[in-house]
Short mmCIF file of C-alpha atoms and ligand atoms in Angstrom, two decimals:
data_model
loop_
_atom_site.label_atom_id
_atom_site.label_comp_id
_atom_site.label_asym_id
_atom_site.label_seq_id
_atom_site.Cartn_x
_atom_site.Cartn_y
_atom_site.Cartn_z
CA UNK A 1 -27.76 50.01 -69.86
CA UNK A 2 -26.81 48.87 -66.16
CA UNK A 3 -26.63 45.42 -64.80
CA UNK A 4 -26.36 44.12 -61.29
CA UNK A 5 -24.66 40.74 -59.95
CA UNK A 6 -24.49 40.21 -56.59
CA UNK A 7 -21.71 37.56 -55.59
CA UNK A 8 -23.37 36.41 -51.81
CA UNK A 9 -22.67 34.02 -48.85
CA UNK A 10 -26.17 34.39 -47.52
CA UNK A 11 -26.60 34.96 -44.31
CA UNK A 12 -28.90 37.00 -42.81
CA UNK A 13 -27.39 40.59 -43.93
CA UNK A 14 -26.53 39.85 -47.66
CA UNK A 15 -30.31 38.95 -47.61
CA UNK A 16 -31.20 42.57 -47.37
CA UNK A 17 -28.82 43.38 -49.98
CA UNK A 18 -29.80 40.62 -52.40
CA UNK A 19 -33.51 41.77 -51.88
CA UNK A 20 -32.20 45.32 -52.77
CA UNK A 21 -30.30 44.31 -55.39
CA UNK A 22 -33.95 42.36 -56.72
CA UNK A 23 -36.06 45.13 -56.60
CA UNK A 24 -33.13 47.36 -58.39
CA UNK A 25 -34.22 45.35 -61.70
CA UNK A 26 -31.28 45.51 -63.06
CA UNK A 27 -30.01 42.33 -61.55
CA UNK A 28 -28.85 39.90 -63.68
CA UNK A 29 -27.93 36.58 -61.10
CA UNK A 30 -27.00 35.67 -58.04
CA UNK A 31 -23.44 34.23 -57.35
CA UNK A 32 -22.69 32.53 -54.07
CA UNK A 33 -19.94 31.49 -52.10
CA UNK A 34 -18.73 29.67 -49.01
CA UNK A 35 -18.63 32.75 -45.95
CA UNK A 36 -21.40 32.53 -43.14
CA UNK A 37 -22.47 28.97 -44.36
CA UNK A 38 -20.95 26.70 -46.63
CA UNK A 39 -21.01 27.52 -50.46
CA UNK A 40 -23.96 24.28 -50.74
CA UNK A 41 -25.63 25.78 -48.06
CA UNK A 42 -25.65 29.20 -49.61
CA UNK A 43 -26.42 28.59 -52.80
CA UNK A 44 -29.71 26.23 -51.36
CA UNK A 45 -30.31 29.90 -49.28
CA UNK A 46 -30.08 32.23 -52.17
CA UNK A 47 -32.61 29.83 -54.00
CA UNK A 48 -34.93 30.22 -51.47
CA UNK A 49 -34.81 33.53 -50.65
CA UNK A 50 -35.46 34.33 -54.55
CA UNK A 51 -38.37 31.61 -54.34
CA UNK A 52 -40.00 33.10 -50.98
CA UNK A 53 -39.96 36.41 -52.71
CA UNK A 54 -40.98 34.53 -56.21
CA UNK A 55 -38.57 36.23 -58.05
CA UNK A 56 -36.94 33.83 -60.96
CA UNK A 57 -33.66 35.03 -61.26
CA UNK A 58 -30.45 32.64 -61.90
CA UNK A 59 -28.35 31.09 -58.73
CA UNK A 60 -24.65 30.66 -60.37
CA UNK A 61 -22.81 28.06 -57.77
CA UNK A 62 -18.78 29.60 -56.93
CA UNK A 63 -16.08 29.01 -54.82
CA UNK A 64 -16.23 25.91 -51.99
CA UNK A 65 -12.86 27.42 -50.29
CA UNK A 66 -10.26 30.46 -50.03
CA UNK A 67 -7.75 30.09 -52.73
CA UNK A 68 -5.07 29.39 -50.11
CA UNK A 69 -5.84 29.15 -46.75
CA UNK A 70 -8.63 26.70 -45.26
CA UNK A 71 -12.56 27.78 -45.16
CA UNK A 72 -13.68 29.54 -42.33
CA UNK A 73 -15.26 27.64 -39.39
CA UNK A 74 -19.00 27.90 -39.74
CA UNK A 75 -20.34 27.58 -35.65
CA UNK A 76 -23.57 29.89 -36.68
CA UNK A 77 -23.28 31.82 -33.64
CA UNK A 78 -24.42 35.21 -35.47
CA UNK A 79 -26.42 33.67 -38.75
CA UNK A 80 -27.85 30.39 -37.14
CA UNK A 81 -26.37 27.10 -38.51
CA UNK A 82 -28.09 27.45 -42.00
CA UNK A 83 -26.68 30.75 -42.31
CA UNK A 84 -30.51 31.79 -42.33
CA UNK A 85 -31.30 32.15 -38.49
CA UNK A 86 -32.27 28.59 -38.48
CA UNK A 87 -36.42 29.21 -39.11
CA UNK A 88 -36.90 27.77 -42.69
CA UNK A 89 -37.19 23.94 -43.29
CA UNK A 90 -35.34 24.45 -46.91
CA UNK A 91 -35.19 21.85 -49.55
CA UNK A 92 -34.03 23.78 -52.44
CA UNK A 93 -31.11 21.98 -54.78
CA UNK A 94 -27.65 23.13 -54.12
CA UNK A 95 -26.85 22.38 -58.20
CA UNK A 96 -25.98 25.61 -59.67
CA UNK A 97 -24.35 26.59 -63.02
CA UNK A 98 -21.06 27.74 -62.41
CA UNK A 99 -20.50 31.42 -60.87
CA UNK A 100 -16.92 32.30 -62.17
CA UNK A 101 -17.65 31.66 -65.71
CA UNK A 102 -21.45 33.50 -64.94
CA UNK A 103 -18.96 36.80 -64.25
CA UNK A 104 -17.17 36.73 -66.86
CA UNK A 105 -19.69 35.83 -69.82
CA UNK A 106 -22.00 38.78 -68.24
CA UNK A 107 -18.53 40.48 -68.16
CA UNK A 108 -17.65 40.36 -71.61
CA UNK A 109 -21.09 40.34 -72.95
CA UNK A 110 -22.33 43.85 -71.66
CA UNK A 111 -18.98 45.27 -71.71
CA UNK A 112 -19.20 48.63 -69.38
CA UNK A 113 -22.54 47.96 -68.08
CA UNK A 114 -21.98 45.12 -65.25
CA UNK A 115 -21.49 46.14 -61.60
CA UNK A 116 -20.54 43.56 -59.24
CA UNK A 117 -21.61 43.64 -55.59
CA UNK A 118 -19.69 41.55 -53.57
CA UNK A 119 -20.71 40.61 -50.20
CA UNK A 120 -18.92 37.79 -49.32
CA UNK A 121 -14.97 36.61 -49.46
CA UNK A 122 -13.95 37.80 -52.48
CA UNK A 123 -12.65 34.53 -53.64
CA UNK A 124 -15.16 34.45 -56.85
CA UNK A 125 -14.01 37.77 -58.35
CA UNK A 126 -10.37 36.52 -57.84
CA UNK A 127 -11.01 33.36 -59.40
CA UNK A 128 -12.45 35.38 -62.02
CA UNK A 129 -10.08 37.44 -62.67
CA UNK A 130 -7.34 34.75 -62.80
CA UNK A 131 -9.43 33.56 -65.69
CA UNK A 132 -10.04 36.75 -67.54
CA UNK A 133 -7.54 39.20 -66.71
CA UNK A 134 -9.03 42.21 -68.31
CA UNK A 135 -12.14 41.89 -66.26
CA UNK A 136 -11.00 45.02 -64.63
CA UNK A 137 -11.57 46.73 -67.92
CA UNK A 138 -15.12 44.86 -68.60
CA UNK A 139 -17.03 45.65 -65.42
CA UNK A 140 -18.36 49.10 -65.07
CA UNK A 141 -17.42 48.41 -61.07
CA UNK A 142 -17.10 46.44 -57.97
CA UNK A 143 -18.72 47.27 -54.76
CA UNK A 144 -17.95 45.15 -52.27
CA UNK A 145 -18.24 44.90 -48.39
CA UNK A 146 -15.45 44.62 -46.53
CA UNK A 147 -12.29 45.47 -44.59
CA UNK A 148 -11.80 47.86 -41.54
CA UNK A 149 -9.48 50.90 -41.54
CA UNK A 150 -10.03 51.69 -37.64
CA UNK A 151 -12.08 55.15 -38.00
CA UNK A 152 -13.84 55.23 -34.26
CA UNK A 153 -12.27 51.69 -33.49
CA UNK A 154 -13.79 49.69 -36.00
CA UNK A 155 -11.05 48.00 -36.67
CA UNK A 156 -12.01 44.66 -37.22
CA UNK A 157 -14.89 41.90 -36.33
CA UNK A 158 -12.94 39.00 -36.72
CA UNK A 159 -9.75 39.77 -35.03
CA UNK A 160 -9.00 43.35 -33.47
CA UNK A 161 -7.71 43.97 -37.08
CA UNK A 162 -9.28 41.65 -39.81
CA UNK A 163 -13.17 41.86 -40.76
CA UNK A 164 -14.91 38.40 -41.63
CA UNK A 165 -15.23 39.13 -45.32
CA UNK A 166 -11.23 39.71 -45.92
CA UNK A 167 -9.95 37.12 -42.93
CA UNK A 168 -11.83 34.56 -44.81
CA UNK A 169 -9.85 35.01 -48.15
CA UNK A 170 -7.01 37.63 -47.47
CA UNK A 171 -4.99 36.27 -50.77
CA UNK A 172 -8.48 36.92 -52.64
CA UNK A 173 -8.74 40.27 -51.80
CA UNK A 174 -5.14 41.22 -51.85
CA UNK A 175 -5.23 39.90 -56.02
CA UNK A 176 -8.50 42.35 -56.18
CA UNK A 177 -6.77 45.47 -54.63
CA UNK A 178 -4.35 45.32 -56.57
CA UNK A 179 -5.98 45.13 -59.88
CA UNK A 180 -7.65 48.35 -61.61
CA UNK A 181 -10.70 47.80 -60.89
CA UNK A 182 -13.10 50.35 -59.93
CA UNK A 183 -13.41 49.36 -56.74
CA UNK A 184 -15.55 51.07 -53.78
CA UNK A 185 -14.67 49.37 -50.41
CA UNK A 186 -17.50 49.42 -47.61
CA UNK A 187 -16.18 47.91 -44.76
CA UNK A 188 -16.50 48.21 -41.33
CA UNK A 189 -16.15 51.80 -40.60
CA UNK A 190 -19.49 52.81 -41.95
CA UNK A 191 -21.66 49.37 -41.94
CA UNK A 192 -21.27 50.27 -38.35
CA UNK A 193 -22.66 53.37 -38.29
CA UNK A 194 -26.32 51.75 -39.88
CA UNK A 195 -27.58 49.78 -37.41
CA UNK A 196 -31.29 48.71 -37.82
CA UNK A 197 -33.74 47.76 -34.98
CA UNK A 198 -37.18 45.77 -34.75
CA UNK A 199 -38.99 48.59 -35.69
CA UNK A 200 -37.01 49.48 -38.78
CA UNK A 201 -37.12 45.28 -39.77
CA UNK A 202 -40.93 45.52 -39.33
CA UNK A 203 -41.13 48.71 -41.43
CA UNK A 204 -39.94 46.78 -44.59
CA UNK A 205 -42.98 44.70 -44.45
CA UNK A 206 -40.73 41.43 -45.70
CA UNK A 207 -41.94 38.63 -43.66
CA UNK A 208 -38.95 36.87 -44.85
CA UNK A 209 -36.35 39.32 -43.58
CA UNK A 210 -38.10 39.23 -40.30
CA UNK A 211 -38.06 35.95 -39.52
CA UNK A 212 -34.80 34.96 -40.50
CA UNK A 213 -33.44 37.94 -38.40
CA UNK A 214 -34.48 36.96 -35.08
CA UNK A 215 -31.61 34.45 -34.42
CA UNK A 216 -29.64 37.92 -35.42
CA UNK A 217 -30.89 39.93 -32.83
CA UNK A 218 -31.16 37.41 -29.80
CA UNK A 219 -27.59 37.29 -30.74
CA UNK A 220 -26.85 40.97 -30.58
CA UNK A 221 -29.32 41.31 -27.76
CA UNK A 222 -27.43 38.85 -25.78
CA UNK A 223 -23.69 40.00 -26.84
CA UNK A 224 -24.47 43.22 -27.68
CA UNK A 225 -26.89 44.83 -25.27
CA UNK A 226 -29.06 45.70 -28.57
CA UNK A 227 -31.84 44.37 -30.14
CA UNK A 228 -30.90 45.30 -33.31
CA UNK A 229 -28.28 44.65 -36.21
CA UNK A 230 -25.90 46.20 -38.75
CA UNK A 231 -27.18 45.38 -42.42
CA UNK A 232 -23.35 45.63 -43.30
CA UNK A 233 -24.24 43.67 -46.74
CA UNK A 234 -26.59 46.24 -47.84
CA UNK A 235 -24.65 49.22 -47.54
CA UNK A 236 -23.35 48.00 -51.15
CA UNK A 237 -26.43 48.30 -52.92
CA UNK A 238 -27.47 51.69 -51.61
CA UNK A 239 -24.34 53.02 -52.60
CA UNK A 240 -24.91 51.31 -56.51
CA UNK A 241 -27.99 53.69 -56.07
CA UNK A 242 -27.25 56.57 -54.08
CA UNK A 243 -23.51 57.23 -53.94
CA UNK A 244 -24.10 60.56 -52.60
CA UNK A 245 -25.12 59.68 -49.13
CA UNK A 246 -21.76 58.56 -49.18
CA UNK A 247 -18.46 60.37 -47.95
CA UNK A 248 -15.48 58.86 -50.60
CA UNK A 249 -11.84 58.54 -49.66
CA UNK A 250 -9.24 57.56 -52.28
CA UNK A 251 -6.17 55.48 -51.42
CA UNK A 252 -4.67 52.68 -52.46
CA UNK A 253 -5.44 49.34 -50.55
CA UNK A 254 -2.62 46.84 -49.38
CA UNK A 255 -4.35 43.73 -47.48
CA UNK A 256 -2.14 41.74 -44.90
CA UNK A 257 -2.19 37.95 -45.84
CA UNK A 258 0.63 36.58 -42.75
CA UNK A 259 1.32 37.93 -39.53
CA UNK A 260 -0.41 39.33 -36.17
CA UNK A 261 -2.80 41.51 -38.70
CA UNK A 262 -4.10 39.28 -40.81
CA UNK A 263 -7.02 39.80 -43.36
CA UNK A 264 -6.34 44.31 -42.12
CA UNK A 265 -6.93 46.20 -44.56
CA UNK A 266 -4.59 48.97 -44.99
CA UNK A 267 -4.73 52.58 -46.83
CA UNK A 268 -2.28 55.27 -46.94
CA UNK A 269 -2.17 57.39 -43.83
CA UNK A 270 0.72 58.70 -43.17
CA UNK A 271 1.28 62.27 -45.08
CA UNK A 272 5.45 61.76 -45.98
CA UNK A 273 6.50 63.20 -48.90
CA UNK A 274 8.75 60.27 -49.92
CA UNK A 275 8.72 56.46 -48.28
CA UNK A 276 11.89 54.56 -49.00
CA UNK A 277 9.54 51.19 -48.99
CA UNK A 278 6.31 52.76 -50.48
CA UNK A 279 3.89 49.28 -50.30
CA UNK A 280 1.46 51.17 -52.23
CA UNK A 281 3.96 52.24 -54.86
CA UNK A 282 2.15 51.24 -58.45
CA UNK A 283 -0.94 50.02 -56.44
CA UNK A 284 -4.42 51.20 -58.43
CA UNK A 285 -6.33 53.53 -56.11
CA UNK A 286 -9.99 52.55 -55.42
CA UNK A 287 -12.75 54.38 -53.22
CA UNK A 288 -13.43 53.73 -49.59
CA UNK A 289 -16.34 54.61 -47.88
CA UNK A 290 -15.59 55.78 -44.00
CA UNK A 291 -18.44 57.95 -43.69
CA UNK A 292 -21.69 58.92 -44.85
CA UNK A 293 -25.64 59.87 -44.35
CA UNK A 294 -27.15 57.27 -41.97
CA UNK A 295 -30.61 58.67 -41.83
CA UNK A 296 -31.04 59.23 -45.79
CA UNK A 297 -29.21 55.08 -46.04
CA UNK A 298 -31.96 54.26 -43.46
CA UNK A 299 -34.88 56.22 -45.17
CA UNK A 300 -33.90 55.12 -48.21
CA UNK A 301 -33.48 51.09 -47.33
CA UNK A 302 -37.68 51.34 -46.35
CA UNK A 303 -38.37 53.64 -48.68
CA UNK A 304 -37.31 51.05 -51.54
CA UNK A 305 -38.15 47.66 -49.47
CA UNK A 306 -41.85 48.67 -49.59
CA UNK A 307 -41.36 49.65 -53.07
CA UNK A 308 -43.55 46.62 -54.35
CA UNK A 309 -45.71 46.98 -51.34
O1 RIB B 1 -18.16 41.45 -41.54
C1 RIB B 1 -19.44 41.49 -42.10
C2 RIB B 1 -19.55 40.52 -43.22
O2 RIB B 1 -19.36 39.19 -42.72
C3 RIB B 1 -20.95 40.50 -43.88
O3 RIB B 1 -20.81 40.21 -45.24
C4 RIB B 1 -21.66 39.39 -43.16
O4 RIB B 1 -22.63 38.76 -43.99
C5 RIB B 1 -20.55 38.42 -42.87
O5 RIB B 1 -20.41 37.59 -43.98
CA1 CA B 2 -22.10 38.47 -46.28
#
């Protein structure tokens, strides 16, 4: 068997991915955490979503901070102040069973069979793994959205070298690169490749996901000369289906947590035979995703959106 959790701070990108990760039926719960909105305001999001879509899955409530620095600043320039473009009146409760524990017992219980999306900071699976250390071992894998390694200058959305999802936690997702996990890495390099327009919005035929995405595009329209937006969040649940439109490169991955690059990600590069100071020395080496098929991710995404159509 294979299960799906998908560990979310809601905004208006994960929602594309948690609706993928809906109609995957394998899901088994929703985690959320603080990111584009706080972690009340997300987890009141996710319940909504799941209700405007009337699917009854779980909402499991998770981390309220990073596990060192301070929460990120939530100004909802990109996903409106509710971290849902600001169009819903929502008066869903932001009580939740707890995520971390949610991880684990799904974790432990379907040994092999669980793989995590994370879309967010990664602060939950950290937190989780601080309380189970052989998680690594217990999830079949972890697919998670983030970083930026620089391939055609995407080097980072938050500062020119840290994307949002690391900067926010950098000490999270430095304790999850290092650990064995079997970790694919989507960051930056490709989610901004897959950029989707009106049309392609309107072609899923989710009056949700169009709604809560206008606030999105006046902002790229506005910033970005584009109507349109990158579905960065849902790049992780295509690949938990179709790994093959996807080009993998193996390295190790170091994160900075101090210093002018902050939240970077960082892989091995450089093709020396021997480094006195090897960083990635007895580091586990995970996949990351630089590349891959934009049309087939983009046929695909409203091929399975009107699935239930
Ligand atoms: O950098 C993109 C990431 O930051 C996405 O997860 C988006 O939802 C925002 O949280
Ligand atoms: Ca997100």
């Amino acid at each position: 068997m294979s299960y799906l959790i998908i560990d979310t701070d809601i905004g208006v990108d994960d929602a594309y991915a948690v609706k993928l990760a809906v109609l995957s039926g394998e899901l088994l719960g929703v985690t959320t955490t603080y990111g584009n909105a706080s972690v009340v305001q997300t987890t009141k999001n996710a319940k909504l979503a799941l209700k405007t879509w009337q699917k009854n899955f779980k909402v499991y409530r998770g981390a309220s901070r990073p596990l060192v620095i301070k929460p990120p600043v939530n100004d909802g320039h990109i996903h409106g102040i509710d971290g849902l473009g600001a169009c819903y009146e929502n008066n869903e409760s932001p009580d939740a069973d707890d995520a971390i524990h949610f991880i684990v017992e799904c974790a432990r219980k379907y040994k092999g069979e669980v793989t995590l999306l994370t879309i967010g900071p990664l602060t939950n699976l950290a937190l989780a793994l601080n309380i189970e250390p052989n998680l690594p071992n217990l999830l079949k894998g972890v697919i998670s959205m983030g970083g930026a390694f620089g391939r055609d200058g995407h080097t980072g959305n938050m500062t020119h070298f840290a994307e949002f999802n690391i900067f926010a936690d950098p000490h999270a997702a430095e304790e999850v690169c290092s650990a064995p996990f079997n970790l694919t890495l989507i960051p930056l390099d490709i989610t901004h490749q897959v950029l989707i327009d009106e049309k392609d919005i309107a072609s899923y035929h989710d009056e949700f996901l169009s709604n809560i995405s206008k606030f999105y595009l006046d902002f790229s329209e506005k910033y970005e000369k584009f109507r349109g937006m990158c579905v960065h969040d849902a790049l992780t649940a295509v690949y938990y289906k179709h790994p093959e439109f996807f080009e993998v490169t193996k390295s190790p991955i170091a994160v900075s947590t101090e210093g002018i690059t902050f939240g970077q990600t960082h892989r091995i590069i450089s093709s020396y035979a021997s480094i006195p100071f090897d960083i990635f020395k007895d580091r586990p080496v995970h996949n990351i995703i630089l590349n891959g098929d934009v049309k087939a991710i983009k046929e695909y995404m409203c091929q399975e959106m009107n699935k239930e159509n």
